[in-house]
Amino acid sequence: MDWISKMPQEQYAHRSTMQTSEGPQVMNFTIDGMGNLRITDKGLKLEGDSEFLKPLYAKEIRSRPGNPLYFQSARNVTVNILNEKTKVLTRLVTGPQAVEAHSQKFEVKTLSGKLLFSADDNEVVVGAERLRVLGAEGTVFPKSIETPNVRADPFKELRLESPTRALVMEAPKGIEINAEAGSLKATCRTELRLESKDGEITLNSAKIKLPNLPQGSSSSAGSRQKIYELCVCPNGRLFLSQAGTSSTCQINTSVCL
């Protein structure tokens, strides 16, 4: 190509043409740049919308003070961080259906530098003071979860449930279950077991009800009294026996079979 000036010398800085195979084309070349592209002492300044058909290499890309910076693509926008051997170290891909981040570690921090969220191959860390789950079905954990505190929002119910498998809670220094303003309910289909290997199990309440305990046969057919004796089988099973002048547990040992 040949550069041909089509203007007087005193106007050379305002407009020039470029001779191409299709004839002369008018290009807004000036001493400050070309078209909407301006050359300043801090670099290149581009005004208006621009389209880059090939890779753009720059140390810094920023918008005007107070104006947003837009990246627009018909498919996706990909940001790659390369090393000196042009190997991709970190990649951020925003596509039509998902936003993907590829890196050894992903972190989200506040403006003060406090960690809110991080994830790598070994663990996912939530550093916020509180993790809230707003889904109607709650949260599903396929494997174990470790946390010092599980609680519901004020005046909301807290339910720990395993629909098809077992639910295990373990702690080396103890587990505390507390309902300050309501009741505590534990329901199972087969057996509910309270086991203490080295200590004791304490039921501390003004009233303890066991409404569905089995009853032994009456020691006296004519008796109508509603006073019963609580008996314990050798296997630990509890049953009720109608009270008499002495213990009636021995008479109803058939309940233990």
PDB file of C-alpha atoms in Angstrom:
ATOM      1  CA  MET A   1       0.000   0.000   0.000  1.00  0.00           C
ATOM      2  CA  ASP A   2       1.040   3.592  -0.658  1.00  0.00           C
ATOM      3  CA  TRP A   3       0.215   6.459   1.645  1.00  0.00           C
ATOM      4  CA  ILE A   4      -1.073   9.401  -0.479  1.00  0.00           C
ATOM      5  CA  SER A   5      -1.989  12.777   0.931  1.00  0.00           C
ATOM      6  CA  LYS A   6      -5.103  14.225  -0.640  1.00  0.00           C
ATOM      7  CA  MET A   7      -5.092  17.507   1.291  1.00  0.00           C
ATOM      8  CA  PRO A   8      -2.973  20.573   1.452  1.00  0.00           C
ATOM      9  CA  GLN A   9       0.083  20.414   3.669  1.00  0.00           C
ATOM     10  CA  GLU A  10      -1.455  22.659   6.322  1.00  0.00           C
ATOM     11  CA  GLN A  11      -4.420  20.251   6.626  1.00  0.00           C
ATOM     12  CA  TYR A  12      -2.389  17.034   6.648  1.00  0.00           C
ATOM     13  CA  ALA A  13      -3.008  16.531  10.318  1.00  0.00           C
ATOM     14  CA  HIS A  14      -6.775  16.412   9.856  1.00  0.00           C
ATOM     15  CA  ARG A  15      -7.531  13.919   7.059  1.00  0.00           C
ATOM     16  CA  SER A  16      -5.594  11.445   4.915  1.00  0.00           C
ATOM     17  CA  THR A  17      -6.420   8.694   2.444  1.00  0.00           C
ATOM     18  CA  MET A  18      -4.991   5.214   1.967  1.00  0.00           C
ATOM     19  CA  GLN A  19      -4.521   3.780  -1.511  1.00  0.00           C
ATOM     20  CA  THR A  20      -5.797   0.160  -1.659  1.00  0.00           C
ATOM     21  CA  SER A  21      -6.636  -2.287  -4.441  1.00  0.00           C
ATOM     22  CA  GLU A  22     -10.208  -0.986  -4.369  1.00  0.00           C
ATOM     23  CA  GLY A  23      -9.117   2.601  -4.756  1.00  0.00           C
ATOM     24  CA  PRO A  24      -8.480   5.398  -2.270  1.00  0.00           C
ATOM     25  CA  GLN A  25     -10.241   5.029   1.064  1.00  0.00           C
ATOM     26  CA  VAL A  26     -10.769   7.965   3.426  1.00  0.00           C
ATOM     27  CA  MET A  27      -9.350   7.316   6.887  1.00  0.00           C
ATOM     28  CA  ASN A  28      -9.494   9.842   9.702  1.00  0.00           C
ATOM     29  CA  PHE A  29      -5.777   9.793  10.402  1.00  0.00           C
ATOM     30  CA  THR A  30      -4.518  12.653  12.516  1.00  0.00           C
ATOM     31  CA  ILE A  31      -1.439  13.322  14.562  1.00  0.00           C
ATOM     32  CA  ASP A  32      -3.519  12.264  17.599  1.00  0.00           C
ATOM     33  CA  GLY A  33      -4.693   8.916  16.213  1.00  0.00           C
ATOM     34  CA  MET A  34      -7.203   7.391  13.821  1.00  0.00           C
ATOM     35  CA  GLY A  35     -10.982   7.734  13.925  1.00  0.00           C
ATOM     36  CA  ASN A  36     -12.207   7.129  17.467  1.00  0.00           C
ATOM     37  CA  LEU A  37      -8.748   5.942  18.482  1.00  0.00           C
ATOM     38  CA  ARG A  38      -6.613   8.603  20.179  1.00  0.00           C
ATOM     39  CA  ILE A  39      -2.977   8.461  21.196  1.00  0.00           C
ATOM     40  CA  THR A  40      -2.306  10.070  24.563  1.00  0.00           C
ATOM     41  CA  ASP A  41       0.676  10.236  26.869  1.00  0.00           C
ATOM     42  CA  LYS A  42      -0.898   7.401  28.952  1.00  0.00           C
ATOM     43  CA  GLY A  43      -1.586   5.077  26.008  1.00  0.00           C
ATOM     44  CA  LEU A  44      -4.469   4.608  23.563  1.00  0.00           C
ATOM     45  CA  LYS A  45      -7.905   6.073  24.163  1.00  0.00           C
ATOM     46  CA  LEU A  46     -10.857   4.584  22.307  1.00  0.00           C
ATOM     47  CA  GLU A  47     -14.210   6.358  22.132  1.00  0.00           C
ATOM     48  CA  GLY A  48     -17.425   4.568  21.199  1.00  0.00           C
ATOM     49  CA  ASP A  49     -18.005   0.871  20.403  1.00  0.00           C
ATOM     50  CA  SER A  50     -15.192  -1.190  18.949  1.00  0.00           C
ATOM     51  CA  GLU A  51     -14.811  -4.677  17.529  1.00  0.00           C
ATOM     52  CA  PHE A  52     -11.584  -6.675  17.669  1.00  0.00           C
ATOM     53  CA  LEU A  53     -11.332  -9.525  15.169  1.00  0.00           C
ATOM     54  CA  LYS A  54      -8.019 -10.853  16.450  1.00  0.00           C
ATOM     55  CA  PRO A  55      -6.325 -11.028  19.872  1.00  0.00           C
ATOM     56  CA  LEU A  56      -5.839  -7.769  21.745  1.00  0.00           C
ATOM     57  CA  TYR A  57      -2.749  -7.465  23.948  1.00  0.00           C
ATOM     58  CA  ALA A  58      -2.750  -4.766  26.590  1.00  0.00           C
ATOM     59  CA  LYS A  59      -1.343  -4.205  30.051  1.00  0.00           C
ATOM     60  CA  GLU A  60      -4.465  -2.448  31.306  1.00  0.00           C
ATOM     61  CA  ILE A  61      -7.994  -1.911  29.971  1.00  0.00           C
ATOM     62  CA  ARG A  62     -10.258   0.536  31.777  1.00  0.00           C
ATOM     63  CA  SER A  63     -13.246   2.753  31.088  1.00  0.00           C
ATOM     64  CA  ARG A  64     -13.686   6.456  31.630  1.00  0.00           C
ATOM     65  CA  PRO A  65     -13.945   7.520  35.268  1.00  0.00           C
ATOM     66  CA  GLY A  66     -17.529   7.000  36.380  1.00  0.00           C
ATOM     67  CA  ASN A  67     -18.519   4.921  33.328  1.00  0.00           C
ATOM     68  CA  PRO A  68     -18.959   1.118  33.178  1.00  0.00           C
ATOM     69  CA  LEU A  69     -16.789  -1.184  31.067  1.00  0.00           C
ATOM     70  CA  TYR A  70     -18.657  -3.669  28.857  1.00  0.00           C
ATOM     71  CA  PHE A  71     -17.388  -6.863  27.208  1.00  0.00           C
ATOM     72  CA  GLN A  72     -19.881  -8.230  24.697  1.00  0.00           C
ATOM     73  CA  SER A  73     -19.741 -11.408  22.621  1.00  0.00           C
ATOM     74  CA  ALA A  74     -22.186 -13.475  20.570  1.00  0.00           C
ATOM     75  CA  ARG A  75     -20.917 -16.714  22.197  1.00  0.00           C
ATOM     76  CA  ASN A  76     -18.708 -16.297  25.247  1.00  0.00           C
ATOM     77  CA  VAL A  77     -16.058 -14.132  26.831  1.00  0.00           C
ATOM     78  CA  THR A  78     -12.892 -15.910  27.971  1.00  0.00           C
ATOM     79  CA  VAL A  79     -10.160 -14.433  30.148  1.00  0.00           C
ATOM     80  CA  ASN A  80      -6.912 -16.421  30.343  1.00  0.00           C
ATOM     81  CA  ILE A  81      -3.905 -15.885  32.615  1.00  0.00           C
ATOM     82  CA  LEU A  82      -0.742 -17.328  31.028  1.00  0.00           C
ATOM     83  CA  ASN A  83       2.758 -17.975  32.300  1.00  0.00           C
ATOM     84  CA  GLU A  84       5.990 -17.228  30.468  1.00  0.00           C
ATOM     85  CA  LYS A  85       5.541 -20.441  28.443  1.00  0.00           C
ATOM     86  CA  THR A  86       2.024 -19.386  27.349  1.00  0.00           C
ATOM     87  CA  LYS A  87       0.475 -22.125  29.480  1.00  0.00           C
ATOM     88  CA  VAL A  88      -2.957 -21.291  30.850  1.00  0.00           C
ATOM     89  CA  LEU A  89      -2.843 -20.928  34.645  1.00  0.00           C
ATOM     90  CA  THR A  90      -6.285 -19.440  35.280  1.00  0.00           C
ATOM     91  CA  ARG A  91      -9.312 -19.203  33.009  1.00  0.00           C
ATOM     92  CA  LEU A  92     -12.651 -17.449  33.379  1.00  0.00           C
ATOM     93  CA  VAL A  93     -15.335 -18.316  30.809  1.00  0.00           C
ATOM     94  CA  THR A  94     -18.713 -16.599  30.696  1.00  0.00           C
ATOM     95  CA  GLY A  95     -20.929 -18.500  28.285  1.00  0.00           C
ATOM     96  CA  PRO A  96     -24.613 -18.439  27.335  1.00  0.00           C
ATOM     97  CA  GLN A  97     -25.514 -21.086  29.937  1.00  0.00           C
ATOM     98  CA  ALA A  98     -22.839 -20.959  32.632  1.00  0.00           C
ATOM     99  CA  VAL A  99     -19.952 -19.044  34.160  1.00  0.00           C
ATOM    100  CA  GLU A 100     -16.897 -21.255  34.624  1.00  0.00           C
ATOM    101  CA  ALA A 101     -13.705 -20.562  36.549  1.00  0.00           C
ATOM    102  CA  HIS A 102     -10.697 -22.850  36.055  1.00  0.00           C
ATOM    103  CA  SER A 103      -7.891 -22.448  38.572  1.00  0.00           C
ATOM    104  CA  GLN A 104      -6.104 -24.228  41.385  1.00  0.00           C
ATOM    105  CA  LYS A 105      -8.099 -22.236  43.938  1.00  0.00           C
ATOM    106  CA  PHE A 106     -11.148 -19.973  43.805  1.00  0.00           C
ATOM    107  CA  GLU A 107     -11.671 -17.277  46.441  1.00  0.00           C
ATOM    108  CA  VAL A 108     -14.260 -14.595  47.183  1.00  0.00           C
ATOM    109  CA  LYS A 109     -13.238 -11.828  49.595  1.00  0.00           C
ATOM    110  CA  THR A 110     -14.690  -8.608  50.946  1.00  0.00           C
ATOM    111  CA  LEU A 111     -13.185  -5.196  50.255  1.00  0.00           C
ATOM    112  CA  SER A 112     -11.319  -5.453  53.558  1.00  0.00           C
ATOM    113  CA  GLY A 113      -9.769  -8.772  52.523  1.00  0.00           C
ATOM    114  CA  LYS A 114     -11.888 -11.101  54.683  1.00  0.00           C
ATOM    115  CA  LEU A 115     -12.423 -14.517  53.129  1.00  0.00           C
ATOM    116  CA  LEU A 116     -16.075 -15.264  52.312  1.00  0.00           C
ATOM    117  CA  PHE A 117     -15.719 -18.373  50.140  1.00  0.00           C
ATOM    118  CA  SER A 118     -12.917 -20.535  48.796  1.00  0.00           C
ATOM    119  CA  ALA A 119     -12.736 -23.835  46.930  1.00  0.00           C
ATOM    120  CA  ASP A 120      -9.932 -26.132  45.784  1.00  0.00           C
ATOM    121  CA  ASP A 121      -9.385 -29.849  45.213  1.00  0.00           C
ATOM    122  CA  ASN A 122      -9.341 -30.627  48.936  1.00  0.00           C
ATOM    123  CA  GLU A 123     -12.105 -28.541  50.511  1.00  0.00           C
ATOM    124  CA  VAL A 124     -14.702 -25.809  50.192  1.00  0.00           C
ATOM    125  CA  VAL A 125     -14.575 -23.133  52.892  1.00  0.00           C
ATOM    126  CA  VAL A 126     -17.372 -20.696  53.766  1.00  0.00           C
ATOM    127  CA  GLY A 127     -15.866 -17.882  55.808  1.00  0.00           C
ATOM    128  CA  ALA A 128     -19.026 -15.826  56.345  1.00  0.00           C
ATOM    129  CA  GLU A 129     -20.485 -15.505  59.819  1.00  0.00           C
ATOM    130  CA  ARG A 130     -23.665 -17.275  58.694  1.00  0.00           C
ATOM    131  CA  LEU A 131     -24.588 -19.587  55.817  1.00  0.00           C
ATOM    132  CA  ARG A 132     -28.278 -19.364  54.903  1.00  0.00           C
ATOM    133  CA  VAL A 133     -30.055 -21.913  52.696  1.00  0.00           C
ATOM    134  CA  LEU A 134     -33.284 -20.509  51.247  1.00  0.00           C
ATOM    135  CA  GLY A 135     -34.382 -23.470  49.124  1.00  0.00           C
ATOM    136  CA  ALA A 136     -37.703 -25.098  49.996  1.00  0.00           C
ATOM    137  CA  GLU A 137     -36.106 -28.563  50.038  1.00  0.00           C
ATOM    138  CA  GLY A 138     -33.178 -27.486  52.225  1.00  0.00           C
ATOM    139  CA  THR A 139     -29.649 -28.716  51.561  1.00  0.00           C
ATOM    140  CA  VAL A 140     -28.505 -32.201  50.557  1.00  0.00           C
ATOM    141  CA  PHE A 141     -25.084 -33.426  51.716  1.00  0.00           C
ATOM    142  CA  PRO A 142     -24.100 -36.703  49.985  1.00  0.00           C
ATOM    143  CA  LYS A 143     -21.247 -37.134  52.467  1.00  0.00           C
ATOM    144  CA  SER A 144     -20.273 -35.782  55.876  1.00  0.00           C
ATOM    145  CA  ILE A 145     -20.432 -32.165  57.028  1.00  0.00           C
ATOM    146  CA  GLU A 146     -18.384 -30.567  59.798  1.00  0.00           C
ATOM    147  CA  THR A 147     -19.738 -27.503  61.616  1.00  0.00           C
ATOM    148  CA  PRO A 148     -19.838 -26.169  65.193  1.00  0.00           C
ATOM    149  CA  ASN A 149     -23.453 -25.017  64.993  1.00  0.00           C
ATOM    150  CA  VAL A 150     -26.606 -25.935  63.064  1.00  0.00           C
ATOM    151  CA  ARG A 151     -29.678 -23.804  63.734  1.00  0.00           C
ATOM    152  CA  ALA A 152     -32.770 -22.446  62.039  1.00  0.00           C
ATOM    153  CA  ASP A 153     -33.882 -18.840  61.703  1.00  0.00           C
ATOM    154  CA  PRO A 154     -35.924 -17.416  64.610  1.00  0.00           C
ATOM    155  CA  PHE A 155     -39.447 -18.888  64.754  1.00  0.00           C
ATOM    156  CA  LYS A 156     -38.557 -21.433  62.037  1.00  0.00           C
ATOM    157  CA  GLU A 157     -38.306 -25.204  62.332  1.00  0.00           C
ATOM    158  CA  LEU A 158     -35.017 -27.089  62.044  1.00  0.00           C
ATOM    159  CA  ARG A 159     -35.187 -30.581  60.569  1.00  0.00           C
ATOM    160  CA  LEU A 160     -32.287 -33.006  60.158  1.00  0.00           C
ATOM    161  CA  GLU A 161     -33.392 -35.861  57.944  1.00  0.00           C
ATOM    162  CA  SER A 162     -31.942 -38.820  56.048  1.00  0.00           C
ATOM    163  CA  PRO A 163     -34.790 -40.241  53.903  1.00  0.00           C
ATOM    164  CA  THR A 164     -33.111 -43.508  52.854  1.00  0.00           C
ATOM    165  CA  ARG A 165     -29.922 -43.853  54.927  1.00  0.00           C
ATOM    166  CA  ALA A 166     -28.657 -43.256  58.457  1.00  0.00           C
ATOM    167  CA  LEU A 167     -28.098 -39.901  60.161  1.00  0.00           C
ATOM    168  CA  VAL A 168     -25.019 -39.858  62.398  1.00  0.00           C
ATOM    169  CA  MET A 169     -23.939 -36.980  64.647  1.00  0.00           C
ATOM    170  CA  GLU A 170     -20.507 -37.258  66.243  1.00  0.00           C
ATOM    171  CA  ALA A 171     -18.483 -34.918  68.445  1.00  0.00           C
ATOM    172  CA  PRO A 172     -15.471 -35.670  70.684  1.00  0.00           C
ATOM    173  CA  LYS A 173     -16.676 -33.383  73.508  1.00  0.00           C
ATOM    174  CA  GLY A 174     -20.420 -33.817  73.344  1.00  0.00           C
ATOM    175  CA  ILE A 175     -23.545 -32.962  71.357  1.00  0.00           C
ATOM    176  CA  GLU A 176     -26.107 -30.469  72.633  1.00  0.00           C
ATOM    177  CA  ILE A 177     -29.634 -30.309  71.239  1.00  0.00           C
ATOM    178  CA  ASN A 178     -31.609 -27.369  72.580  1.00  0.00           C
ATOM    179  CA  ALA A 179     -35.092 -26.019  71.801  1.00  0.00           C
ATOM    180  CA  GLU A 180     -35.490 -22.909  73.964  1.00  0.00           C
ATOM    181  CA  ALA A 181     -39.000 -21.895  72.915  1.00  0.00           C
ATOM    182  CA  GLY A 182     -40.534 -25.131  71.661  1.00  0.00           C
ATOM    183  CA  SER A 183     -40.499 -28.912  71.742  1.00  0.00           C
ATOM    184  CA  LEU A 184     -37.971 -31.459  70.513  1.00  0.00           C
ATOM    185  CA  LYS A 185     -39.226 -34.420  68.507  1.00  0.00           C
ATOM    186  CA  ALA A 186     -37.338 -37.518  67.357  1.00  0.00           C
ATOM    187  CA  THR A 187     -39.245 -39.999  65.134  1.00  0.00           C
ATOM    188  CA  CYS A 188     -38.110 -43.253  63.545  1.00  0.00           C
ATOM    189  CA  ARG A 189     -39.746 -46.255  61.862  1.00  0.00           C
ATOM    190  CA  THR A 190     -38.029 -49.074  63.755  1.00  0.00           C
ATOM    191  CA  GLU A 191     -35.775 -48.428  66.762  1.00  0.00           C
ATOM    192  CA  LEU A 192     -34.681 -45.317  68.640  1.00  0.00           C
ATOM    193  CA  ARG A 193     -31.595 -46.049  70.715  1.00  0.00           C
ATOM    194  CA  LEU A 194     -30.003 -43.911  73.418  1.00  0.00           C
ATOM    195  CA  GLU A 195     -26.617 -45.401  74.310  1.00  0.00           C
ATOM    196  CA  SER A 196     -23.889 -44.227  76.660  1.00  0.00           C
ATOM    197  CA  LYS A 197     -20.731 -46.353  76.695  1.00  0.00           C
ATOM    198  CA  ASP A 198     -19.006 -44.999  79.802  1.00  0.00           C
ATOM    199  CA  GLY A 199     -21.480 -42.580  81.381  1.00  0.00           C
ATOM    200  CA  GLU A 200     -25.178 -42.405  82.104  1.00  0.00           C
ATOM    201  CA  ILE A 201     -28.395 -41.266  80.468  1.00  0.00           C
ATOM    202  CA  THR A 202     -30.354 -38.696  82.488  1.00  0.00           C
ATOM    203  CA  LEU A 203     -34.013 -37.816  81.888  1.00  0.00           C
ATOM    204  CA  ASN A 204     -34.494 -34.616  83.856  1.00  0.00           C
ATOM    205  CA  SER A 205     -38.111 -33.478  83.786  1.00  0.00           C
ATOM    206  CA  ALA A 206     -41.024 -32.939  86.155  1.00  0.00           C
ATOM    207  CA  LYS A 207     -43.057 -35.378  84.039  1.00  0.00           C
ATOM    208  CA  ILE A 208     -41.877 -38.416  82.094  1.00  0.00           C
ATOM    209  CA  LYS A 209     -44.535 -40.225  80.042  1.00  0.00           C
ATOM    210  CA  LEU A 210     -44.307 -43.678  78.482  1.00  0.00           C
ATOM    211  CA  PRO A 211     -47.884 -44.068  77.187  1.00  0.00           C
ATOM    212  CA  ASN A 212     -47.530 -47.209  75.064  1.00  0.00           C
ATOM    213  CA  LEU A 213     -45.734 -49.627  77.384  1.00  0.00           C
ATOM    214  CA  PRO A 214     -47.091 -53.197  77.271  1.00  0.00           C
ATOM    215  CA  GLN A 215     -49.099 -54.398  80.259  1.00  0.00           C
ATOM    216  CA  GLY A 216     -48.915 -57.731  81.991  1.00  0.00           C
ATOM    217  CA  SER A 217     -51.974 -59.769  82.900  1.00  0.00           C
ATOM    218  CA  SER A 218     -53.963 -58.684  85.939  1.00  0.00           C
ATOM    219  CA  SER A 219     -53.034 -60.333  89.172  1.00  0.00           C
ATOM    220  CA  SER A 220     -56.631 -60.025  90.387  1.00  0.00           C
ATOM    221  CA  ALA A 221     -59.590 -60.387  88.049  1.00  0.00           C
ATOM    222  CA  GLY A 222     -61.831 -58.228  90.196  1.00  0.00           C
ATOM    223  CA  SER A 223     -59.438 -55.339  90.632  1.00  0.00           C
ATOM    224  CA  ARG A 224     -60.192 -52.083  88.826  1.00  0.00           C
ATOM    225  CA  GLN A 225     -57.433 -49.902  90.238  1.00  0.00           C
ATOM    226  CA  LYS A 226     -55.337 -47.829  87.811  1.00  0.00           C
ATOM    227  CA  ILE A 227     -52.062 -48.085  89.689  1.00  0.00           C
ATOM    228  CA  TYR A 228     -49.254 -49.958  87.948  1.00  0.00           C
ATOM    229  CA  GLU A 229     -45.757 -51.059  88.761  1.00  0.00           C
ATOM    230  CA  LEU A 230     -42.951 -50.331  86.289  1.00  0.00           C
ATOM    231  CA  CYS A 231     -40.958 -53.478  85.625  1.00  0.00           C
ATOM    232  CA  VAL A 232     -37.744 -54.145  83.727  1.00  0.00           C
ATOM    233  CA  CYS A 233     -36.974 -57.374  81.871  1.00  0.00           C
ATOM    234  CA  PRO A 234     -33.459 -58.858  81.856  1.00  0.00           C
ATOM    235  CA  ASN A 235     -33.095 -57.698  78.245  1.00  0.00           C
ATOM    236  CA  GLY A 236     -33.938 -54.103  79.276  1.00  0.00           C
ATOM    237  CA  ARG A 237     -37.527 -54.092  78.054  1.00  0.00           C
ATOM    238  CA  LEU A 238     -39.995 -52.075  80.175  1.00  0.00           C
ATOM    239  CA  PHE A 239     -43.561 -53.138  80.908  1.00  0.00           C
ATOM    240  CA  LEU A 240     -46.354 -52.317  83.324  1.00  0.00           C
ATOM    241  CA  SER A 241     -47.755 -54.684  85.889  1.00  0.00           C
ATOM    242  CA  GLN A 242     -50.846 -53.984  87.962  1.00  0.00           C
ATOM    243  CA  ALA A 243     -49.712 -53.038  91.450  1.00  0.00           C
ATOM    244  CA  GLY A 244     -50.477 -55.246  94.413  1.00  0.00           C
ATOM    245  CA  THR A 245     -49.570 -55.481  98.076  1.00  0.00           C
ATOM    246  CA  SER A 246     -46.144 -56.695  96.897  1.00  0.00           C
ATOM    247  CA  SER A 247     -44.275 -56.643  93.615  1.00  0.00           C
ATOM    248  CA  THR A 248     -46.168 -58.256  90.742  1.00  0.00           C
ATOM    249  CA  CYS A 249     -43.340 -58.111  88.177  1.00  0.00           C
ATOM    250  CA  GLN A 250     -42.471 -61.797  88.682  1.00  0.00           C
ATOM    251  CA  ILE A 251     -46.014 -62.841  87.822  1.00  0.00           C
ATOM    252  CA  ASN A 252     -45.880 -61.133  84.396  1.00  0.00           C
ATOM    253  CA  THR A 253     -42.450 -62.269  83.187  1.00  0.00           C
ATOM    254  CA  SER A 254     -44.101 -63.682  80.059  1.00  0.00           C
ATOM    255  CA  VAL A 255     -44.025 -60.142  78.647  1.00  0.00           C
ATOM    256  CA  CYS A 256     -40.230 -60.377  78.479  1.00  0.00           C
ATOM    257  CA  LEU A 257     -40.296 -63.308  76.030  1.00  0.00           C
TER     258      LEU A 257
END
